[in-house]
Structures are given as structure tokens and as C-alpha cells.
Short mmCIF file of C-alpha atoms and ligand atoms in Angstrom, two decimals:
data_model
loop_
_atom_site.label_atom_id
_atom_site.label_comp_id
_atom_site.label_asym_id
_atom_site.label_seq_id
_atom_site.Cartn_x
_atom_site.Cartn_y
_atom_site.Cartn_z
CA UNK A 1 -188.04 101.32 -124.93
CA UNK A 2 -189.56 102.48 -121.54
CA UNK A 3 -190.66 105.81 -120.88
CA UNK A 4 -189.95 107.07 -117.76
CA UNK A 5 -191.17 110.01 -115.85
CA UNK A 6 -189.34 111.91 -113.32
CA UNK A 7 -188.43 115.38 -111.90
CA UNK A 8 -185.66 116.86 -114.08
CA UNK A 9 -183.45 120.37 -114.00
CA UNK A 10 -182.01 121.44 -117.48
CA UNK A 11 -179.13 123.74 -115.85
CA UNK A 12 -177.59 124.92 -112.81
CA UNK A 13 -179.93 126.01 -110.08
CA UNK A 14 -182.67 125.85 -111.95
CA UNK A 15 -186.35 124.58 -110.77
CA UNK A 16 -186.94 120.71 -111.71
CA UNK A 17 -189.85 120.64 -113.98
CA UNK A 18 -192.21 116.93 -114.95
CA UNK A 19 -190.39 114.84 -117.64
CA UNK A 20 -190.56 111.73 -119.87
CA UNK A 21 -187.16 110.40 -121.14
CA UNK A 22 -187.14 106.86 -122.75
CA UNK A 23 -184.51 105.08 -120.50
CA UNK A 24 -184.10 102.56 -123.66
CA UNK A 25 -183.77 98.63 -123.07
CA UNK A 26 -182.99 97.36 -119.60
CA UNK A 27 -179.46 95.88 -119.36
CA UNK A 28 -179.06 92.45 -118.81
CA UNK A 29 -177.42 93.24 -115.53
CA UNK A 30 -179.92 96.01 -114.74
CA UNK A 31 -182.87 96.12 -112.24
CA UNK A 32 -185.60 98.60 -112.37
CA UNK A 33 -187.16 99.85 -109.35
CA UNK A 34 -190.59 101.52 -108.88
CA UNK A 35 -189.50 104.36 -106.30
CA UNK A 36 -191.54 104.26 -103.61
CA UNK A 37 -189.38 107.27 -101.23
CA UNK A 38 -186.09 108.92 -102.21
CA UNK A 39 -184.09 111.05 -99.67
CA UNK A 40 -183.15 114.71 -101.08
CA UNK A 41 -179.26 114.55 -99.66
CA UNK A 42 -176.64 117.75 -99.66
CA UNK A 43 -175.44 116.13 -102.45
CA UNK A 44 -178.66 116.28 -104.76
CA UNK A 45 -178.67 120.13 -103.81
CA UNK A 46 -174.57 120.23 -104.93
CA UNK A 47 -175.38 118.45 -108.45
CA UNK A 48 -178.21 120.81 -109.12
CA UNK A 49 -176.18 123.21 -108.10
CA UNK A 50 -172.54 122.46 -109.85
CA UNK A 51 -171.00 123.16 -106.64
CA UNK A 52 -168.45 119.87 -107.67
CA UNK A 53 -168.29 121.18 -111.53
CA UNK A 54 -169.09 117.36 -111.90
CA UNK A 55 -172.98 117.92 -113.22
CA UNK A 56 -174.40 116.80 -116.39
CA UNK A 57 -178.08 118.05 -117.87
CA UNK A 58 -180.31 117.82 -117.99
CA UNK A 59 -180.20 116.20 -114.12
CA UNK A 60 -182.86 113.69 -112.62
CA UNK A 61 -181.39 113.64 -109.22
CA UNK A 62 -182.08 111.51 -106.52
CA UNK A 63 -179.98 108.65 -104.90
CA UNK A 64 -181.44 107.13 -101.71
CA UNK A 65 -183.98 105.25 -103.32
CA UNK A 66 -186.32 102.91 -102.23
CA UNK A 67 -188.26 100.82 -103.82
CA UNK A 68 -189.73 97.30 -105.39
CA UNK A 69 -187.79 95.43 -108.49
CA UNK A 70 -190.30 96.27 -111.19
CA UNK A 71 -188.19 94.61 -114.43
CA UNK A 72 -184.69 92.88 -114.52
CA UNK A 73 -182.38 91.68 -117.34
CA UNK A 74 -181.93 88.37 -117.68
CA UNK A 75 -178.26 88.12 -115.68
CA UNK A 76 -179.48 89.90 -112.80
CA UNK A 77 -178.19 87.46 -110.19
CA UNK A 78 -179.71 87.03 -106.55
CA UNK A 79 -182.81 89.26 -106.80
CA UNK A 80 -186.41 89.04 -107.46
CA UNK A 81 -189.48 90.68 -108.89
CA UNK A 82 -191.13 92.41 -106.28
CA UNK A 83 -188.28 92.48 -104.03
CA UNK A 84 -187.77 95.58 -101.87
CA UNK A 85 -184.01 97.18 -102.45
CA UNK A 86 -182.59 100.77 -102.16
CA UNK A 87 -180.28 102.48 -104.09
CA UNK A 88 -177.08 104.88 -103.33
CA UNK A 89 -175.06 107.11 -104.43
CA UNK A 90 -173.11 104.76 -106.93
CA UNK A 91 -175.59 102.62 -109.30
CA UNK A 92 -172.75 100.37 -110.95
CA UNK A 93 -169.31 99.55 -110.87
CA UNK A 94 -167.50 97.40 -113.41
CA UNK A 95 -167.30 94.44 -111.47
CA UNK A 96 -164.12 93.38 -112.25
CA UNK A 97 -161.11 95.71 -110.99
CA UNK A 98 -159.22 95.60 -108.43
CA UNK A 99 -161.29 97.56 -106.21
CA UNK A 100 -164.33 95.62 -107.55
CA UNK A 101 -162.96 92.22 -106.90
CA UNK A 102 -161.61 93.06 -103.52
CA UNK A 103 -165.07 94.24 -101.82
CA UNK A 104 -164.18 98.16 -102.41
CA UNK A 105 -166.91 98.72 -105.53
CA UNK A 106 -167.45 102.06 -104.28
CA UNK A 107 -163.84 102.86 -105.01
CA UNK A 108 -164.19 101.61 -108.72
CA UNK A 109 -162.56 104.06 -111.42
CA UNK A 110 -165.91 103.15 -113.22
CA UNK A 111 -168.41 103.05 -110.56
CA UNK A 112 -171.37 105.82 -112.16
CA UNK A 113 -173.10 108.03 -109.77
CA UNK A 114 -176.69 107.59 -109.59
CA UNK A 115 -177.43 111.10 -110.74
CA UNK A 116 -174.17 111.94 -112.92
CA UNK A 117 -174.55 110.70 -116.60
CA UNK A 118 -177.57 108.35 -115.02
CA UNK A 119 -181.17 109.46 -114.43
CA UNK A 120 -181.87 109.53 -110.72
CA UNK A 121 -184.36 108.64 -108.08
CA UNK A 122 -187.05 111.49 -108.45
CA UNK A 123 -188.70 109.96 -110.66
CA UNK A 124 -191.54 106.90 -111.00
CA UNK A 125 -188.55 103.92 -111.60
CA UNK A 126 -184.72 104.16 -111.42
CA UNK A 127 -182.27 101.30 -112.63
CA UNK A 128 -178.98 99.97 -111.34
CA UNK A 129 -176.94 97.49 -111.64
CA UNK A 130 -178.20 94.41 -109.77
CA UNK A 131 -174.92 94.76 -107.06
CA UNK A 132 -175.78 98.17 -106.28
CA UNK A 133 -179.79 97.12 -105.41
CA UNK A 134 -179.26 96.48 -101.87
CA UNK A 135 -182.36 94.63 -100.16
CA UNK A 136 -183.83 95.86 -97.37
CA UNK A 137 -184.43 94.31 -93.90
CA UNK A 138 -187.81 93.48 -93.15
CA UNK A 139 -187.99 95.24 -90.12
CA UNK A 140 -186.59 98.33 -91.55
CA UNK A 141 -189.15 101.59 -92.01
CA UNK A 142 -189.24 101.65 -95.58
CA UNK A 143 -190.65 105.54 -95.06
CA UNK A 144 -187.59 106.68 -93.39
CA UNK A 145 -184.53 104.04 -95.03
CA UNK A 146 -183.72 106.40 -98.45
CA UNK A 147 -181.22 108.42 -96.40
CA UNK A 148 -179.31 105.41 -94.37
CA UNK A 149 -178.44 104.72 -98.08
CA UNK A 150 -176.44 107.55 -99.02
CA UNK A 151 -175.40 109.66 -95.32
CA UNK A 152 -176.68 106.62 -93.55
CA UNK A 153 -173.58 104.27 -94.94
CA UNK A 154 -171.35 107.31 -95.03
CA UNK A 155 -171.31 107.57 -91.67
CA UNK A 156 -171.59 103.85 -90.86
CA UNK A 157 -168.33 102.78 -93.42
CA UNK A 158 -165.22 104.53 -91.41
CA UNK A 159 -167.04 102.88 -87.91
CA UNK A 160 -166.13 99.51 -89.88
CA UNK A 161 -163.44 100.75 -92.23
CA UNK A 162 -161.01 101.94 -89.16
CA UNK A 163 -162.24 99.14 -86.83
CA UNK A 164 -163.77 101.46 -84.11
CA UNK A 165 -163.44 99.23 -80.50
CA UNK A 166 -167.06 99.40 -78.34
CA UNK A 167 -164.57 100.88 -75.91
CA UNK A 168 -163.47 103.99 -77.93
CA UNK A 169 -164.44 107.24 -77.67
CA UNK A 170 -166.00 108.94 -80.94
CA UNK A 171 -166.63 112.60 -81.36
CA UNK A 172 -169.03 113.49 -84.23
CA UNK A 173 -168.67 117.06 -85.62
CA UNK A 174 -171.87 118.68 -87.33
CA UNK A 175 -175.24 117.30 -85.89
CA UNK A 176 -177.16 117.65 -89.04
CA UNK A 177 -178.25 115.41 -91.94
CA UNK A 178 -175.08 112.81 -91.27
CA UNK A 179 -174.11 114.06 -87.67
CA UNK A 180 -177.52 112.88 -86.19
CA UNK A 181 -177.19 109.67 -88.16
CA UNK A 182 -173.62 109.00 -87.24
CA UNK A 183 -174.37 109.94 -82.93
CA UNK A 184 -176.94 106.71 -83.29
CA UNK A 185 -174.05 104.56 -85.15
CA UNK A 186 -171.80 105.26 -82.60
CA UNK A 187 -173.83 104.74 -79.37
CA UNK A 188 -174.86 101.40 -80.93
CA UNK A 189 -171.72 100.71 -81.70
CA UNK A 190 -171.17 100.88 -77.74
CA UNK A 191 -168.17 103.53 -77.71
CA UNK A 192 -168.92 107.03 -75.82
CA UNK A 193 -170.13 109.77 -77.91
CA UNK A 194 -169.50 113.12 -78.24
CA UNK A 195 -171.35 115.51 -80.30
CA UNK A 196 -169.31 118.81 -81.55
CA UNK A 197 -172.70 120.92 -82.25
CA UNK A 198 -172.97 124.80 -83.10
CA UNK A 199 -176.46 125.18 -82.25
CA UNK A 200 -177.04 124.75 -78.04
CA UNK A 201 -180.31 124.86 -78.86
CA UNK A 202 -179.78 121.45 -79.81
CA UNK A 203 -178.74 120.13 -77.10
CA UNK A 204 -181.72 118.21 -75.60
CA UNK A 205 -182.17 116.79 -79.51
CA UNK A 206 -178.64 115.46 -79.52
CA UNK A 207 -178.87 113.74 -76.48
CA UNK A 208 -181.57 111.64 -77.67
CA UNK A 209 -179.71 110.22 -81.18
CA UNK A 210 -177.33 109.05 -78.67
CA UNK A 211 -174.82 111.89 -78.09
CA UNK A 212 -173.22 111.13 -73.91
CA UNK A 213 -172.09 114.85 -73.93
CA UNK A 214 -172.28 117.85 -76.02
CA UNK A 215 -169.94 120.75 -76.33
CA UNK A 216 -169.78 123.74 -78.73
CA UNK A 217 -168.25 123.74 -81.79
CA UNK A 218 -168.19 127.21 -82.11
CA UNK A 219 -165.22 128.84 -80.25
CA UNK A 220 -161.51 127.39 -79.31
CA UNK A 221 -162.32 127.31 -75.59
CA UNK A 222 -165.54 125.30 -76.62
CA UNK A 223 -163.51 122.46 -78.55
CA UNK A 224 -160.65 122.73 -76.24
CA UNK A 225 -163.18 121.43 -73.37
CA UNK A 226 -162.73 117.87 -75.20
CA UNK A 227 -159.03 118.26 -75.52
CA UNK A 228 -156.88 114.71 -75.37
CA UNK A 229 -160.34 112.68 -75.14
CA UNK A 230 -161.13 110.93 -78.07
CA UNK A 231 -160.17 107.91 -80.55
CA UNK A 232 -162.05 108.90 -83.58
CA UNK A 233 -163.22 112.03 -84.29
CA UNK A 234 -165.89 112.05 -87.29
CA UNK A 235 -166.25 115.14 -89.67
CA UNK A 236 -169.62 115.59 -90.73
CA UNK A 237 -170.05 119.66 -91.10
CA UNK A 238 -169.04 120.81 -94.97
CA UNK A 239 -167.65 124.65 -93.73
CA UNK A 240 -163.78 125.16 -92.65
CA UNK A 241 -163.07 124.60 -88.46
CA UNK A 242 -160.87 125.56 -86.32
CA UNK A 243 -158.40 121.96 -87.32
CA UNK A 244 -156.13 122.36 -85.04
CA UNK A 245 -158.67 122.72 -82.08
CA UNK A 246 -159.90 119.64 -83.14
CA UNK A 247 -156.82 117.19 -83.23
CA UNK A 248 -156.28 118.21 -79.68
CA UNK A 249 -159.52 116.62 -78.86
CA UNK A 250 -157.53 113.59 -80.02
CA UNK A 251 -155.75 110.99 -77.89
CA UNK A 252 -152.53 109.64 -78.86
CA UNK A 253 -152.93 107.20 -81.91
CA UNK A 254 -156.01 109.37 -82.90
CA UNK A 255 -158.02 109.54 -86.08
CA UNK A 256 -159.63 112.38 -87.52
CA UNK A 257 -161.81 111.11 -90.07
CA UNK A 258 -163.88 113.45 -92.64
CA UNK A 259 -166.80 112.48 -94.67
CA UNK A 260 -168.45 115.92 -95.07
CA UNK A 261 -167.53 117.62 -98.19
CA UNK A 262 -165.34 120.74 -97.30
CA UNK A 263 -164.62 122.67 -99.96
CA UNK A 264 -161.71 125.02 -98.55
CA UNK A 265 -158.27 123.10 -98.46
CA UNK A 266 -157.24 122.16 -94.51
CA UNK A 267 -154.05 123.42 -92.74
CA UNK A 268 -152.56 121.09 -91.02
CA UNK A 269 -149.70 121.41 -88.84
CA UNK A 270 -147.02 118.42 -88.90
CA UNK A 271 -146.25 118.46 -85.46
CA UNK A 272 -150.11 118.22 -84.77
CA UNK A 273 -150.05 114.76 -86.29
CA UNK A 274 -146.66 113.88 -85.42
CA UNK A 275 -146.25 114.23 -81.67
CA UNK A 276 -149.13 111.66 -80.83
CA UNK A 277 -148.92 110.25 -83.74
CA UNK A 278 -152.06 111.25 -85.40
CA UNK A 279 -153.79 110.75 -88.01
CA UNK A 280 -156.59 112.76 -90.96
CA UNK A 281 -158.30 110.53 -93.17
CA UNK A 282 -161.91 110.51 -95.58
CA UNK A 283 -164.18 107.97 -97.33
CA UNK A 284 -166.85 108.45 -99.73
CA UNK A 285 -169.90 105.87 -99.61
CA UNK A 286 -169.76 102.22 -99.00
CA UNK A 287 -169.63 99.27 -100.65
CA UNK A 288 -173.14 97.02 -101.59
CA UNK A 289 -171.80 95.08 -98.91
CA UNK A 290 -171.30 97.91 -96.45
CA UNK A 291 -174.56 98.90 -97.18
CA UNK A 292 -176.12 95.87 -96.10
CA UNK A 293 -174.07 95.75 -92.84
CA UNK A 294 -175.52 98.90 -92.49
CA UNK A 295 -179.14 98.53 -92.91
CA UNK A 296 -178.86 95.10 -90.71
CA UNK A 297 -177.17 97.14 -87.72
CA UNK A 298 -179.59 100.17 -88.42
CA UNK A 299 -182.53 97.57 -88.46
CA UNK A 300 -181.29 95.55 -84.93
CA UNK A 301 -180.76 98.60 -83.29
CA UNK A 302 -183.83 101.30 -84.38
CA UNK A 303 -181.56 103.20 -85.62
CA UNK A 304 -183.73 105.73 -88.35
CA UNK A 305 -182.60 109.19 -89.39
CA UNK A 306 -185.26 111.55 -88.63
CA UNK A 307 -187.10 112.82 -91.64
CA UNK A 308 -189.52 115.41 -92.66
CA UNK A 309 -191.67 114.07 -95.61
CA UNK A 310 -192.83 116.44 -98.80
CA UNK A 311 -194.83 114.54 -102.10
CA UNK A 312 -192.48 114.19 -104.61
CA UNK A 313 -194.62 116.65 -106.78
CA UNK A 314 -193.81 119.32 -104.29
CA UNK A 315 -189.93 118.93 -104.56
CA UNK A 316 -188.86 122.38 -105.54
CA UNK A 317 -190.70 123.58 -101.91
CA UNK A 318 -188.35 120.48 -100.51
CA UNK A 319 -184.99 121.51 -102.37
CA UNK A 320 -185.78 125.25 -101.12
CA UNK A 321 -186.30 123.93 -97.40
CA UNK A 322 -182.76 121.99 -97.48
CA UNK A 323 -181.11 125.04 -99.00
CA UNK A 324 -182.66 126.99 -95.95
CA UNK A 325 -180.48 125.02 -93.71
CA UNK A 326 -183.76 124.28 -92.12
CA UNK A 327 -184.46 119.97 -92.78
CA UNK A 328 -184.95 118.18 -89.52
CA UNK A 329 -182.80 116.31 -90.17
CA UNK A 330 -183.20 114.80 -93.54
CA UNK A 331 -185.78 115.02 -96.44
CA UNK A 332 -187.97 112.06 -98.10
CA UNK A 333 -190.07 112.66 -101.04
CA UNK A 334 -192.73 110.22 -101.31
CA UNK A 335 -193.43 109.09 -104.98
CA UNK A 336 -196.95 110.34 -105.99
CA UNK A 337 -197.19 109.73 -109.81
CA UNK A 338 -201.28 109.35 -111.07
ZN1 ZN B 401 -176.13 111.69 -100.76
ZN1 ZN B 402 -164.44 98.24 -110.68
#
């Protein structure tokens, strides 16, 4: 029996209030983590919210943990007490599927979300499955890391995934939360970037995570500017576009990929994928081996989202800022249990 205390919301939309739940015995396969910093994603704010119809109460959300291995079962294999790990969106998989056994965990029928039916990162420990604790780089900023491991690899995977050439040109669309993660994938990655933002107030900021032009995503004209450029064309934004605008900004052989969650079914024309021979595609997460990929790349090339920091004790203010449309670009809560 361990008692655990966390941050938990009993219904939709409702405030997260101090609780104690007894997380029962660790599993033999199971680390425990004392959280350290967890990133407040989108996706935190969806579950509270039941925007996916997918939520179970009460809630202890949180998934882009970080963190030192505090307790592990006894066939916890290739980890140590003490040792520094994050954890995602996914906090198992059963390990022996087809998807499983073929590097693709994250694609497991029976992977289990970190906050669905599993108590979540705001709170003083979280457990996974030893896979799914991913160590960090030393040379990684522990303060800022929670949020490569949930947007961070989501933005990283279909770079990998669709074998992106240093020679390609990538547009990112939405420079927010994932966008301004994915512009500093992409310039490290050595292709030529271009950001799709709606805000030209932006502009300056974009530059600097690595965008090599920026043009509006707002109007037809705007979009149309980047018309026949580009190799890959990552979705970030979660709110219906103008699609067909956008696969013209596609070359021939042309991928546009989507990772942010649009609700609203797309249109797509046939002919726009057919003539040019186009293609639409989406991933979720990444596998634990993705992940690492992705925190070795982030860690050889600086690559950090930018984060705004709140104590974990104030993260009702935090949740209310991200729901504001108004994080810069992404939110850590720092653990401050007494
Ligand atoms: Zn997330
Ligand atoms: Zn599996």
C-alpha cells in the first residue's frame, strides 16, 4: 500500500482539488517516480474537459513527467534507483503484440494512457511500466524536458516515421505548444522551414525556433504565397483550415501530415491528392524508443520548448492560463509537496 498525493478533478471541468489515493502494491514491472516537473499539455485540458468522451474520474492528470525512480518491482529491467526518466502520454503497453514486438508500443491495442484509467503526473510520484520510463540525457534541462515528452516526440516521430531528407522542405502549421517545438526539429533536422502562423505578431518569435520564412495562415492568398513549395507539411493547429489551400503548398509526392487533434472531419478533394500524387497522413506519440531518439537529438542540438513555470499547488491558475490561449509556449508545474 502507498499513499499517494496528487492534484485530482472528480468531473468534467471541474477545479482539481489535494488528494490521497493508495496506488496499492507496485507491479513487478512498475517504476515509481518522484515528479520533480510535469508539463500541463492540450491534452490534460481535453481529459479534464471530456472533449474526447474518453475521461474517467476522478482524473489525476498529467503526462510529461519528470522525475527520479523512487521504488521498482523486482522485473524492472535496465533501470535504477535514483535514475532520472520522464514519462508520456502512454505508461504501458503489453509488450508482446504485434505492434509491441515490432518497435510500434505506442500503437499497442493495450497501451494505457497515463491519465485514462491511471493516476497521472500532478501529483508527488507516478508509476509506469519500466519501457515507458525513458531516461533522460544528462545534458538535457530537466526544468524544461516534461513537454519534449508528450508534443516534444509528437512532433519529432513523423520527422523519423516518413524519413524527412536534410534537403526537404517542411512547413509547420500552428506555432504554438507543438508548432514552436516542431520549427526547432526541423531546422535541426537541416531541411528549410516554413512556419504557417496566424498571429504576425509572431513573427520575430518564430524566426528564432528556427522558422526560414513565415507566412499567414489566415487567408487563401496568405497560404497560396507557399503554393508548390514544400515536402512535408506538419499540422500542428487543432481548428478546421482552409485544406485545400494547404495541399497546394505541396510539391509533387507531398505529405501532409497532422498531429494536432482536429475535431471537425476534413474535406478532401481526390484530385487534390491525385494529380501530384499526394498524400494526408497522422500519428499519435512515439514509441520508448522514439522518445529517446528524441531527447538525444533535442539534447545535441539545444533544442527546449519554451516554458512558463507555475508551483504545482497553483495549477488551477495554470489550467486557466492554457485555456486562455495565452501559455508561451508550454506550461511546467514544478512539484512543491511539504
Ligand atoms: Zn500531451
Ligand atoms: Zn502491445
Amino acid at each position: 500500500m502507498t499513499d499517494i498525493r496528487g492534484w485530482v478533478s472528480h468531473g468534467a471541468k471541474q477545479k482539481l482539488e489535494p488528494f490521497t489515493y493508495d496506488a496499492g502494491p507496485l507491479g513487478p514491472e512498475e517504476v515509481e517516480i518522484g515528479v520533480e516537473f510535469c508539463g500541463l499539455c492540450h491534452s490534460d485540458l481535453s481529459i479534464l474537459n471530456n472533449d474526447w468522451g474518453l475521461s474517467q474520474y476522478p482524473v489525476v492528470l498529467g503526462h510529461e513527467a519528470v522525475g527520479r525512480i523512487v521504488a521498482a518491482g523486482d522485473q524492472v529491467k535496465g533501470l535504477g534507483i535514483g535514475q532520472r526518466v520522464g514519462i508520456g502520454w502512454t505508461s504501458a503497453s503489453c509488450m508482446h503484440c504485434h505492434q509491441c514486438m515490432t518497435g510500434d508500443h505506442h500503437l499497442c491495442a493495450g497501451a494505457v494512457a497515463t491519465i485514462i484509467g491511471h493516476r497521472g503526473g500532478f501529483a508527488e510520484k507516478v508509476r509506469s511500466h519500466w519501457a515507458w520510463a525513458v531516461p533522460l540525457p544528462e545534458a538535457l534541462d530537466i526544468s524544461s524536458a516534461g513537454p519534449l515528452l508528450c508534443g516534444g516526440i509528437t512532433v519529432f516521430a513523423p520527422l523519423a516515421i516518413y524519413d524527412v531528407k536534410p534537403t526537404d522542405r517542411v512547413g509547420v502549421v500552428g506555432i504554438g505548444g507543438l508548432g514552436h517545438m516542431a520549427l526547432q526539429f526541423a531546422n535541426a533536422w537541416g531541411c528549410e522551414v516554413t512556419a504557417f502562423s496566424s498571429n504576425p505578431s509572431k513573427m520575430e518569435e518564430v524566426r528564432k525556433f528556427g522558422a526560414h520564412r513565415v507566412v499567414s495562415s489566415r487567408d487563401r492568398a496568405g497560404i497560396l504565397k507557399a503554393a508548390n513549395s514544400l515536402d512535408f507539411l506538419l499540422v500542428t493547429a487543432n481548428v478546421p483550415l482552409d485544406w485545400s489551400a494547404f495541399l497546394q503548398t505541396l510539391k509533387p509526392n507531398g505529405r501532409m501530415h497532422l498531429v494536432g487533434a482536429v475535431l471537425e472531419p476534413i474535406p478532401v478533394g481526390a484530385f487534390d491528392l491525385i494529380f501530384g500524387q499526394k498524400s494526408i497522413s497522422g500519428s499519435p506519440t512515439g514509441s520508448p524508443a522514439a522518445m529517446s531518439s528524441m531527447l538525444d537529438f533535442a539534447a545535441r542540438h539545444n533544442i527546449a520548448p519554451q516554458v512558463e513555470h507555475f508551483p504545482l499547488s497553483k495549477v488551477n491558475d495554470a489550467i486557466a492560463h492554457l485555456a486562455a490561449g495565452e501559455a508561451r509556449y508550454r506550461i511546467v508545474l514544478d512539484a512543491d509537496f511539504t
